[in-house]
Amino acid sequence: MRRGPATTALAALAISLTACGSAQTPPGGVAATGGLQAKPADLSGMNNYFIANNEQMGWFVTDAEGLPLYRYDKDVPKPSKSNCEGECAKAWKPVLADKTPMATGVDPISMGVLTRPDGTKQLTIQGYPQYTFAEDKVAGDMKGQGKGGVWWVTAPNGAKITGGKAQNNTGKSSSTPSTSPSSGTAQTPQSAPPPAAPGY
């Protein structure tokens, strides 16, 4: 019978200690285990771009939906000028840069913004205006690669990628993807593993 009060006292103490040590959910977040919780970065004020890799093309720049960015041989890099307007701009959509451009894997110094004649802002990389192709619908599509011999997927250093077989080309593809000769980037055989992502 003497054990009854002692057991009750210990149970009350255990409940009290549990209440004191319980985690509380911080304002605006979920309780983190073992440390403070960091809020995710607010990227709503930026236009975000990324880099991707495949065996045919190597590393290339994409928009937030995974569609590749292209550059046009008839554009001018210094000063930046787009020569794709009217019907051309319907098929080759200018990559908008109405917010601060940010691209993981692309040197931020190489990115700029061009004001088009209609007042819209367009992303440039190494001075070249950037576009997406209307026929590219899902990540991995590259139907504009080599189109007309003047449209090329953009490498992270801003160079045009002239190697690789486009999805809509019937001609033979190069066996070794490469960037333009002026880029100074070494060619990588298809059989080799993908190179490490360029870091900036």
Coordinates of N, CA and C in Angstrom, one line a residue:
M1 N 0.8 -1.2 0.0 CA 0.0 0.0 0.0 C 0.9 1.2 0.0
R2 N 2.1 1.2 0.6 CA 2.9 2.4 0.6 C 3.5 2.7 -0.7
R3 N 3.5 1.8 -1.6 CA 4.0 2.1 -3.0 C 3.1 2.9 -3.8
G4 N 1.8 3.0 -3.5 CA 0.8 3.8 -4.2 C 1.2 5.2 -4.3
P5 N 1.3 5.9 -3.2 CA 1.7 7.4 -3.2 C 3.0 7.6 -3.9
A6 N 4.0 6.8 -3.7 CA 5.3 7.0 -4.3 C 5.2 6.9 -5.9
T7 N 4.4 5.9 -6.3 CA 4.2 5.7 -7.7 C 3.5 6.9 -8.4
T8 N 2.5 7.4 -7.7 CA 1.7 8.5 -8.2 C 2.6 9.8 -8.3
A9 N 3.5 10.0 -7.3 CA 4.4 11.1 -7.3 C 5.4 11.0 -8.4
L10 N 5.9 9.8 -8.7 CA 6.9 9.7 -9.8 C 6.2 9.9 -11.2
A11 N 5.0 9.4 -11.3 CA 4.2 9.6 -12.5 C 4.0 11.1 -12.8
A12 N 3.6 11.8 -11.7 CA 3.4 13.3 -11.9 C 4.6 14.0 -12.3
L13 N 5.8 13.6 -11.7 CA 7.1 14.2 -12.0 C 7.4 14.0 -13.5
A14 N 7.2 12.8 -13.9 CA 7.5 12.4 -15.3 C 6.6 13.2 -16.3
I15 N 5.4 13.4 -16.0 CA 4.5 14.2 -16.8 C 4.9 15.7 -16.8
S16 N 5.4 16.2 -15.7 CA 5.8 17.6 -15.6 C 7.1 17.8 -16.4
L17 N 8.0 16.8 -16.3 CA 9.3 17.0 -17.1 C 9.0 16.9 -18.6
T18 N 8.1 16.0 -19.0 CA 7.8 15.8 -20.4 C 7.2 17.1 -20.9
A19 N 6.3 17.8 -20.2 CA 5.7 19.0 -20.6 C 6.7 20.1 -20.8
C20 N 7.7 20.2 -19.9 CA 8.7 21.2 -19.9 C 9.7 21.0 -21.1
G21 N 9.9 19.8 -21.5 CA 10.9 19.5 -22.5 C 10.2 19.4 -23.9
S22 N 8.9 19.6 -24.0 CA 8.3 19.4 -25.3 C 8.7 20.5 -26.3
A23 N 8.9 20.1 -27.6 CA 9.3 21.1 -28.6 C 8.1 21.9 -29.0
Q24 N 8.3 23.2 -29.2 CA 7.2 24.0 -29.7 C 7.5 24.4 -31.2
T25 N 6.5 24.5 -32.0 CA 6.7 24.8 -33.4 C 7.0 26.3 -33.5
P26 N 8.1 26.6 -34.2 CA 8.4 28.0 -34.3 C 7.4 28.7 -35.2
P27 N 7.3 30.0 -35.1 CA 6.3 30.8 -36.0 C 6.7 30.6 -37.4
G28 N 5.7 30.2 -38.2 CA 5.9 30.1 -39.7 C 6.7 28.9 -40.1
G29 N 6.8 27.9 -39.2 CA 7.6 26.8 -39.7 C 7.2 25.5 -38.9
V30 N 7.9 24.4 -39.2 CA 7.8 23.2 -38.5 C 8.9 23.0 -37.6
A31 N 8.7 22.4 -36.5 CA 9.7 22.1 -35.5 C 10.8 21.3 -36.1
A32 N 12.1 21.8 -35.9 CA 13.2 21.0 -36.5 C 13.8 20.2 -35.4
T33 N 14.4 19.0 -35.8 CA 15.0 18.2 -34.8 C 16.5 18.5 -34.7
G34 N 17.0 18.7 -33.6 CA 18.4 18.9 -33.4 C 19.0 20.2 -33.9
G35 N 18.2 21.2 -34.0 CA 18.8 22.5 -34.4 C 17.7 23.5 -34.9
L36 N 18.2 24.6 -35.4 CA 17.3 25.6 -35.9 C 16.9 25.3 -37.3
Q37 N 15.7 25.8 -37.6 CA 15.2 25.6 -39.0 C 15.4 26.8 -39.8
A38 N 16.0 26.6 -41.0 CA 16.2 27.7 -41.9 C 15.1 27.8 -42.9
K39 N 14.7 29.1 -43.2 CA 13.6 29.3 -44.1 C 14.2 29.2 -45.5
P40 N 13.4 28.6 -46.5 CA 14.0 28.6 -47.9 C 14.1 30.0 -48.4
A41 N 15.1 30.1 -49.3 CA 15.4 31.4 -49.9 C 14.2 31.9 -50.8
D42 N 14.0 33.1 -50.7 CA 12.9 33.7 -51.6 C 13.5 34.0 -52.9
L43 N 13.1 33.2 -53.9 CA 13.6 33.4 -55.3 C 12.5 34.0 -56.2
S44 N 11.5 34.5 -55.6 CA 10.4 35.1 -56.4 C 10.8 36.3 -57.2
G45 N 11.8 37.0 -56.7 CA 12.2 38.2 -57.4 C 13.3 38.0 -58.4
M46 N 13.5 36.8 -58.8 CA 14.5 36.4 -59.8 C 14.0 35.6 -60.9
N47 N 14.7 35.7 -62.1 CA 14.4 34.7 -63.2 C 15.5 33.6 -63.0
N48 N 15.1 32.4 -62.8 CA 16.0 31.3 -62.5 C 16.3 30.4 -63.8
Y49 N 17.6 30.2 -64.0 CA 18.0 29.3 -65.1 C 19.0 28.3 -64.5
F50 N 19.2 27.2 -65.2 CA 20.0 26.1 -64.7 C 20.9 25.5 -65.7
I51 N 21.7 24.5 -65.4 CA 22.5 23.8 -66.4 C 22.1 22.3 -66.3
A52 N 22.2 21.6 -67.4 CA 21.9 20.2 -67.5 C 22.9 19.5 -68.3
N53 N 22.9 18.2 -68.3 CA 24.0 17.5 -69.0 C 23.4 16.3 -69.7
N54 N 23.8 16.0 -70.9 CA 23.5 14.7 -71.5 C 24.7 14.3 -72.4
E55 N 24.7 13.0 -72.8 CA 25.8 12.5 -73.5 C 26.1 13.1 -74.9
Q56 N 25.0 13.6 -75.5 CA 25.2 14.2 -76.8 C 25.7 15.6 -76.8
M57 N 25.2 16.4 -75.8 CA 25.5 17.8 -75.8 C 26.5 18.2 -74.7
G58 N 26.7 17.4 -73.7 CA 27.5 17.9 -72.6 C 26.7 18.8 -71.7
W59 N 27.3 19.8 -71.1 CA 26.6 20.7 -70.2 C 26.0 21.9 -71.1
F60 N 24.8 22.2 -70.8 CA 24.1 23.3 -71.5 C 23.1 24.0 -70.5
V61 N 22.7 25.2 -70.9 CA 21.8 26.0 -70.0 C 20.4 25.8 -70.3
T62 N 19.5 25.7 -69.3 CA 18.1 25.6 -69.5 C 17.3 26.6 -68.7
D63 N 16.0 26.7 -69.1 CA 15.2 27.6 -68.3 C 14.7 26.8 -67.1
A64 N 13.8 27.4 -66.3 CA 13.3 26.8 -65.1 C 12.5 25.5 -65.4
E65 N 12.0 25.3 -66.6 CA 11.2 24.1 -67.0 C 12.1 23.1 -67.6
G66 N 13.4 23.3 -67.7 CA 14.3 22.3 -68.3 C 14.5 22.4 -69.8
L67 N 13.9 23.4 -70.4 CA 14.0 23.6 -71.9 C 15.4 24.3 -72.2
P68 N 16.1 23.8 -73.2 CA 17.4 24.4 -73.5 C 17.3 25.8 -74.0
L69 N 18.3 26.6 -73.7 CA 18.4 28.0 -74.2 C 19.3 27.9 -75.5
Y70 N 18.9 28.7 -76.5 CA 19.6 28.8 -77.7 C 20.2 30.2 -78.0
R71 N 21.3 30.2 -78.8 CA 21.8 31.5 -79.3 C 21.7 31.5 -80.8
Y72 N 21.7 32.6 -81.4 CA 21.4 32.8 -82.8 C 22.7 33.4 -83.5
D73 N 23.2 32.8 -84.5 CA 24.4 33.3 -85.1 C 24.3 34.7 -85.7
K74 N 23.1 35.1 -86.1 CA 22.9 36.4 -86.7 C 22.8 37.6 -85.6
D75 N 22.7 37.2 -84.4 CA 22.7 38.2 -83.3 C 24.1 38.8 -83.1
V76 N 24.1 39.9 -82.4 CA 25.4 40.6 -82.2 C 25.6 40.7 -80.7
P77 N 26.9 40.3 -80.2 CA 27.1 40.2 -78.8 C 27.6 41.6 -78.2
K78 N 28.3 42.4 -78.9 CA 28.8 43.7 -78.4 C 28.6 44.8 -79.3
P79 N 27.7 45.7 -79.0 CA 26.7 45.6 -77.9 C 25.6 44.6 -78.3
S80 N 25.0 44.1 -77.2 CA 24.0 43.0 -77.4 C 22.9 43.5 -78.3
K81 N 22.6 42.8 -79.4 CA 21.4 43.1 -80.3 C 20.8 41.9 -80.8
S82 N 19.5 41.8 -80.7 CA 18.7 40.6 -81.2 C 18.3 41.0 -82.7
N83 N 18.5 40.0 -83.6 CA 18.1 40.1 -84.9 C 16.9 39.2 -85.2
C84 N 16.3 38.7 -84.2 CA 15.1 37.8 -84.3 C 13.9 38.6 -83.8
E85 N 13.1 39.0 -84.7 CA 11.9 39.8 -84.4 C 10.7 39.3 -85.2
G86 N 9.5 39.8 -85.0 CA 8.4 39.4 -85.7 C 8.1 37.9 -85.7
E87 N 8.0 37.3 -86.9 CA 7.7 35.9 -87.0 C 8.8 35.0 -86.4
C88 N 10.0 35.5 -86.5 CA 11.2 34.8 -85.9 C 11.0 34.6 -84.4
A89 N 10.5 35.7 -83.8 CA 10.4 35.7 -82.3 C 9.2 34.9 -81.9
K90 N 8.3 34.5 -82.8 CA 7.2 33.6 -82.4 C 7.7 32.1 -82.3
A91 N 8.6 31.8 -83.2 CA 9.2 30.4 -83.2 C 10.3 30.3 -82.1
W92 N 11.1 31.4 -82.0 CA 12.2 31.5 -81.1 C 11.9 32.5 -80.1
K93 N 11.4 32.1 -79.0 CA 10.9 33.0 -77.9 C 12.0 33.6 -77.1
P94 N 12.1 34.9 -77.1 CA 13.2 35.5 -76.3 C 13.0 35.1 -74.8
V95 N 14.1 34.7 -74.2 CA 14.1 34.3 -72.8 C 14.0 35.6 -72.0
L96 N 12.9 35.8 -71.3 CA 12.6 37.0 -70.5 C 13.5 37.2 -69.3
A97 N 13.9 38.4 -69.1 CA 14.7 38.7 -67.9 C 14.2 39.9 -67.3
D98 N 12.8 39.9 -67.0 CA 12.2 41.1 -66.4 C 12.5 41.2 -64.9
K99 N 13.2 40.1 -64.3 CA 13.7 40.1 -63.0 C 15.1 39.8 -63.0
T100 N 15.8 39.9 -61.8 CA 17.2 39.7 -61.8 C 17.5 38.2 -62.3
P101 N 18.4 38.1 -63.3 CA 18.7 36.7 -63.7 C 19.7 36.0 -62.8
M102 N 19.4 34.7 -62.5 CA 20.3 33.9 -61.7 C 20.3 32.5 -62.2
A103 N 21.5 32.0 -62.5 CA 21.7 30.7 -63.1 C 22.7 29.9 -62.3
T104 N 22.3 28.8 -61.8 CA 23.2 27.9 -61.1 C 24.2 27.3 -62.2
G105 N 25.5 27.4 -62.0 CA 26.4 26.9 -62.9 C 26.9 27.8 -64.0
V106 N 26.3 29.0 -64.0 CA 26.7 30.0 -65.0 C 27.3 31.2 -64.3
D107 N 28.5 31.6 -64.8 CA 29.1 32.8 -64.2 C 28.2 34.0 -64.3
P108 N 27.8 34.5 -63.1 CA 26.9 35.7 -63.1 C 27.4 36.9 -63.8
I109 N 28.7 37.0 -63.9 CA 29.3 38.2 -64.7 C 29.0 38.1 -66.2
S110 N 28.8 36.8 -66.6 CA 28.5 36.7 -68.1 C 27.1 36.9 -68.5
M111 N 26.2 37.1 -67.5 CA 24.8 37.3 -67.8 C 24.4 38.7 -67.8
G112 N 23.6 39.1 -68.7 CA 23.1 40.5 -68.8 C 21.7 40.5 -69.3
V113 N 21.2 41.7 -69.5 CA 19.9 42.0 -69.9 C 19.9 42.9 -71.1
L114 N 19.1 42.6 -72.1 CA 19.0 43.4 -73.3 C 17.5 43.9 -73.4
T115 N 17.4 45.2 -73.7 CA 16.0 45.7 -73.9 C 15.7 45.6 -75.4
R116 N 14.6 44.8 -75.7 CA 14.2 44.7 -77.1 C 13.4 45.9 -77.6
P117 N 13.2 46.0 -78.9 CA 12.5 47.2 -79.4 C 11.1 47.3 -78.8
D118 N 10.4 46.2 -78.4 CA 9.1 46.3 -77.8 C 9.1 46.6 -76.3
G119 N 10.3 46.8 -75.8 CA 10.5 47.2 -74.4 C 10.7 46.0 -73.4
T120 N 10.5 44.8 -73.9 CA 10.7 43.6 -73.0 C 12.2 43.4 -72.8
K121 N 12.5 42.8 -71.7 CA 13.9 42.5 -71.3 C 14.2 41.1 -71.6
Q122 N 15.4 40.9 -72.3 CA 15.8 39.5 -72.7 C 17.1 39.2 -72.1
L123 N 17.3 37.9 -71.6 CA 18.5 37.5 -71.1 C 19.6 37.4 -72.1
T124 N 20.8 37.8 -71.8 CA 22.0 37.5 -72.6 C 23.0 36.8 -71.8
I125 N 23.8 35.9 -72.5 CA 24.9 35.2 -71.9 C 26.1 35.5 -72.8
Q126 N 27.2 36.1 -72.2 CA 28.3 36.5 -73.0 C 27.9 37.5 -74.1
G127 N 26.9 38.3 -73.8 CA 26.4 39.2 -74.8 C 25.4 38.7 -75.8
Y128 N 25.3 37.4 -75.9 CA 24.3 36.8 -76.9 C 22.9 36.7 -76.3
P129 N 21.9 37.2 -77.0 CA 20.6 37.1 -76.6 C 20.2 35.6 -76.5
Q130 N 19.3 35.2 -75.6 CA 19.0 33.8 -75.4 C 17.5 33.6 -75.8
Y131 N 17.2 32.4 -76.3 CA 15.9 32.0 -76.8 C 15.5 30.6 -76.3
T132 N 14.2 30.3 -76.3 CA 13.8 28.9 -76.3 C 13.1 28.7 -77.6
F133 N 12.9 27.4 -78.0 CA 12.3 27.1 -79.3 C 10.9 26.6 -79.1
A134 N 10.0 27.1 -79.8 CA 8.5 26.8 -79.6 C 8.2 25.3 -79.7
E135 N 9.0 24.5 -80.5 CA 8.7 23.1 -80.7 C 9.3 22.3 -79.5
D136 N 10.1 22.8 -78.7 CA 10.6 22.1 -77.5 C 9.5 22.2 -76.5
K137 N 9.0 21.1 -76.1 CA 7.8 21.0 -75.2 C 8.1 20.5 -73.8
V138 N 9.1 19.6 -73.6 CA 9.4 19.0 -72.3 C 10.9 19.0 -72.2
A139 N 11.4 18.9 -70.9 CA 12.8 18.9 -70.6 C 13.4 17.8 -71.4
G140 N 14.5 18.0 -72.0 CA 15.2 17.0 -72.9 C 15.0 17.3 -74.3
D141 N 14.0 18.0 -74.7 CA 13.8 18.3 -76.1 C 14.9 19.3 -76.6
M142 N 15.4 19.1 -77.8 CA 16.4 20.0 -78.4 C 16.1 20.0 -79.9
K143 N 14.8 20.3 -80.3 CA 14.5 20.2 -81.7 C 15.0 21.4 -82.5
G144 N 15.5 22.4 -81.7 CA 16.0 23.6 -82.5 C 17.5 23.5 -82.7
Q145 N 18.2 22.5 -82.2 CA 19.6 22.4 -82.3 C 20.1 22.3 -83.7
G146 N 20.9 23.3 -84.2 CA 21.4 23.3 -85.5 C 20.4 23.7 -86.6
K147 N 19.3 24.2 -86.2 CA 18.2 24.6 -87.1 C 18.7 25.7 -88.0
G148 N 18.6 25.4 -89.3 CA 19.0 26.4 -90.3 C 20.5 26.7 -90.3
G149 N 21.3 25.9 -89.5 CA 22.7 26.1 -89.4 C 23.1 27.4 -88.7
V150 N 22.1 28.0 -87.9 CA 22.4 29.2 -87.2 C 21.9 29.2 -85.8
W151 N 21.2 28.2 -85.4 CA 20.6 28.1 -84.0 C 21.4 27.0 -83.2
W152 N 21.9 27.4 -82.0 CA 22.7 26.4 -81.3 C 22.4 26.5 -79.8
V153 N 22.4 25.4 -79.1 CA 22.2 25.3 -77.7 C 23.4 26.0 -77.0
T154 N 23.1 26.7 -75.9 CA 24.1 27.5 -75.2 C 24.8 26.7 -74.1
A155 N 26.1 26.8 -74.2 CA 26.9 26.2 -73.1 C 27.0 27.1 -71.9
P156 N 27.3 26.6 -70.7 CA 27.4 27.5 -69.5 C 28.3 28.6 -69.6
N157 N 29.4 28.5 -70.5 CA 30.3 29.6 -70.7 C 29.8 30.6 -71.8
G158 N 28.6 30.4 -72.3 CA 28.1 31.2 -73.3 C 28.4 30.8 -74.8
A159 N 29.2 29.8 -74.9 CA 29.6 29.4 -76.3 C 28.4 28.6 -76.9
K160 N 28.4 28.5 -78.2 CA 27.4 27.7 -78.9 C 27.9 26.3 -78.9
I161 N 27.0 25.3 -78.7 CA 27.4 23.9 -78.8 C 27.0 23.4 -80.2
T162 N 28.0 23.0 -81.0 CA 27.8 22.6 -82.4 C 27.8 21.1 -82.5
G163 N 28.2 20.4 -81.5 CA 28.2 18.9 -81.6 C 26.8 18.4 -81.2
G164 N 26.7 17.1 -81.4 CA 25.5 16.4 -81.0 C 24.4 16.3 -82.1
K165 N 23.6 15.4 -82.0 CA 22.5 15.2 -83.0 C 21.2 15.8 -82.5
A166 N 20.7 16.7 -83.2 CA 19.4 17.2 -82.8 C 18.3 16.2 -83.1
Q167 N 17.2 16.4 -82.3 CA 16.1 15.4 -82.4 C 15.4 15.5 -83.8
N168 N 15.5 16.6 -84.5 CA 14.7 16.8 -85.7 C 15.7 16.8 -86.9
N169 N 17.0 16.5 -86.7 CA 17.9 16.5 -87.8 C 18.0 15.1 -88.4
T170 N 18.1 15.1 -89.8 CA 18.2 13.8 -90.4 C 19.7 13.5 -90.8
G171 N 20.5 14.5 -90.7 CA 21.9 14.3 -91.1 C 22.7 13.6 -90.0
K172 N 23.9 13.3 -90.4 CA 24.8 12.5 -89.4 C 25.2 13.5 -88.3
S173 N 25.4 12.9 -87.2 CA 25.8 13.8 -86.0 C 27.3 13.6 -85.8
S174 N 27.8 14.6 -85.2 CA 29.2 14.5 -84.8 C 29.4 13.5 -83.7
S175 N 30.5 12.7 -83.7 CA 30.7 11.7 -82.7 C 31.2 12.2 -81.4
T176 N 31.7 13.5 -81.5 CA 32.2 14.1 -80.3 C 31.6 15.4 -80.1
P177 N 30.7 15.6 -79.1 CA 30.1 16.9 -78.9 C 31.2 17.9 -78.6
S178 N 31.0 19.2 -79.1 CA 32.0 20.2 -78.8 C 31.3 21.5 -78.8
T179 N 32.0 22.5 -78.2 CA 31.5 23.9 -78.3 C 32.2 24.5 -79.5
S180 N 31.9 25.8 -79.7 CA 32.5 26.4 -80.9 C 34.0 26.5 -80.7
P181 N 34.7 26.5 -81.8 CA 36.2 26.6 -81.7 C 36.7 27.7 -80.9
S182 N 36.0 28.8 -80.9 CA 36.5 30.0 -80.2 C 36.4 29.9 -78.7
S183 N 35.6 28.9 -78.2 CA 35.4 28.8 -76.8 C 36.6 28.2 -76.1
G184 N 37.4 27.5 -76.8 CA 38.6 26.9 -76.1 C 38.3 25.7 -75.2
T185 N 37.1 25.2 -75.4 CA 36.7 24.1 -74.5 C 37.1 22.8 -75.2
A186 N 37.7 21.9 -74.5 CA 38.1 20.6 -75.1 C 37.0 19.7 -75.4
Q187 N 37.1 18.9 -76.5 CA 36.1 18.0 -76.8 C 36.1 16.8 -75.9
T188 N 34.9 16.3 -75.7 CA 34.7 15.1 -74.8 C 34.1 14.0 -75.5
P189 N 34.8 12.8 -75.7 CA 34.2 11.7 -76.4 C 32.9 11.3 -75.7
Q190 N 31.9 10.7 -76.5 CA 30.7 10.3 -76.0 C 30.8 9.2 -75.0
S191 N 31.8 8.3 -75.2 CA 32.0 7.1 -74.3 C 32.5 7.5 -73.0
A192 N 33.0 8.7 -72.8 CA 33.6 9.1 -71.5 C 32.4 9.5 -70.6
P193 N 32.6 9.4 -69.3 CA 31.6 9.8 -68.4 C 31.4 11.3 -68.4
P194 N 30.2 11.8 -68.1 CA 30.0 13.3 -68.1 C 31.0 14.0 -67.3
P195 N 31.5 15.2 -67.7 CA 32.5 15.9 -66.9 C 31.8 16.5 -65.7
A196 N 32.6 16.9 -64.8 CA 32.0 17.6 -63.6 C 31.4 18.9 -64.0
A197 N 30.3 19.2 -63.3 CA 29.6 20.5 -63.6 C 30.5 21.7 -63.4
P198 N 30.5 22.6 -64.4 CA 31.3 23.8 -64.2 C 30.8 24.6 -63.0
G199 N 31.8 25.1 -62.2 CA 31.4 25.8 -61.0 C 31.8 27.2 -61.1
Y200 N 31.0 28.1 -60.6 CA 31.4 29.6 -60.6 C 31.1 30.1 -59.2

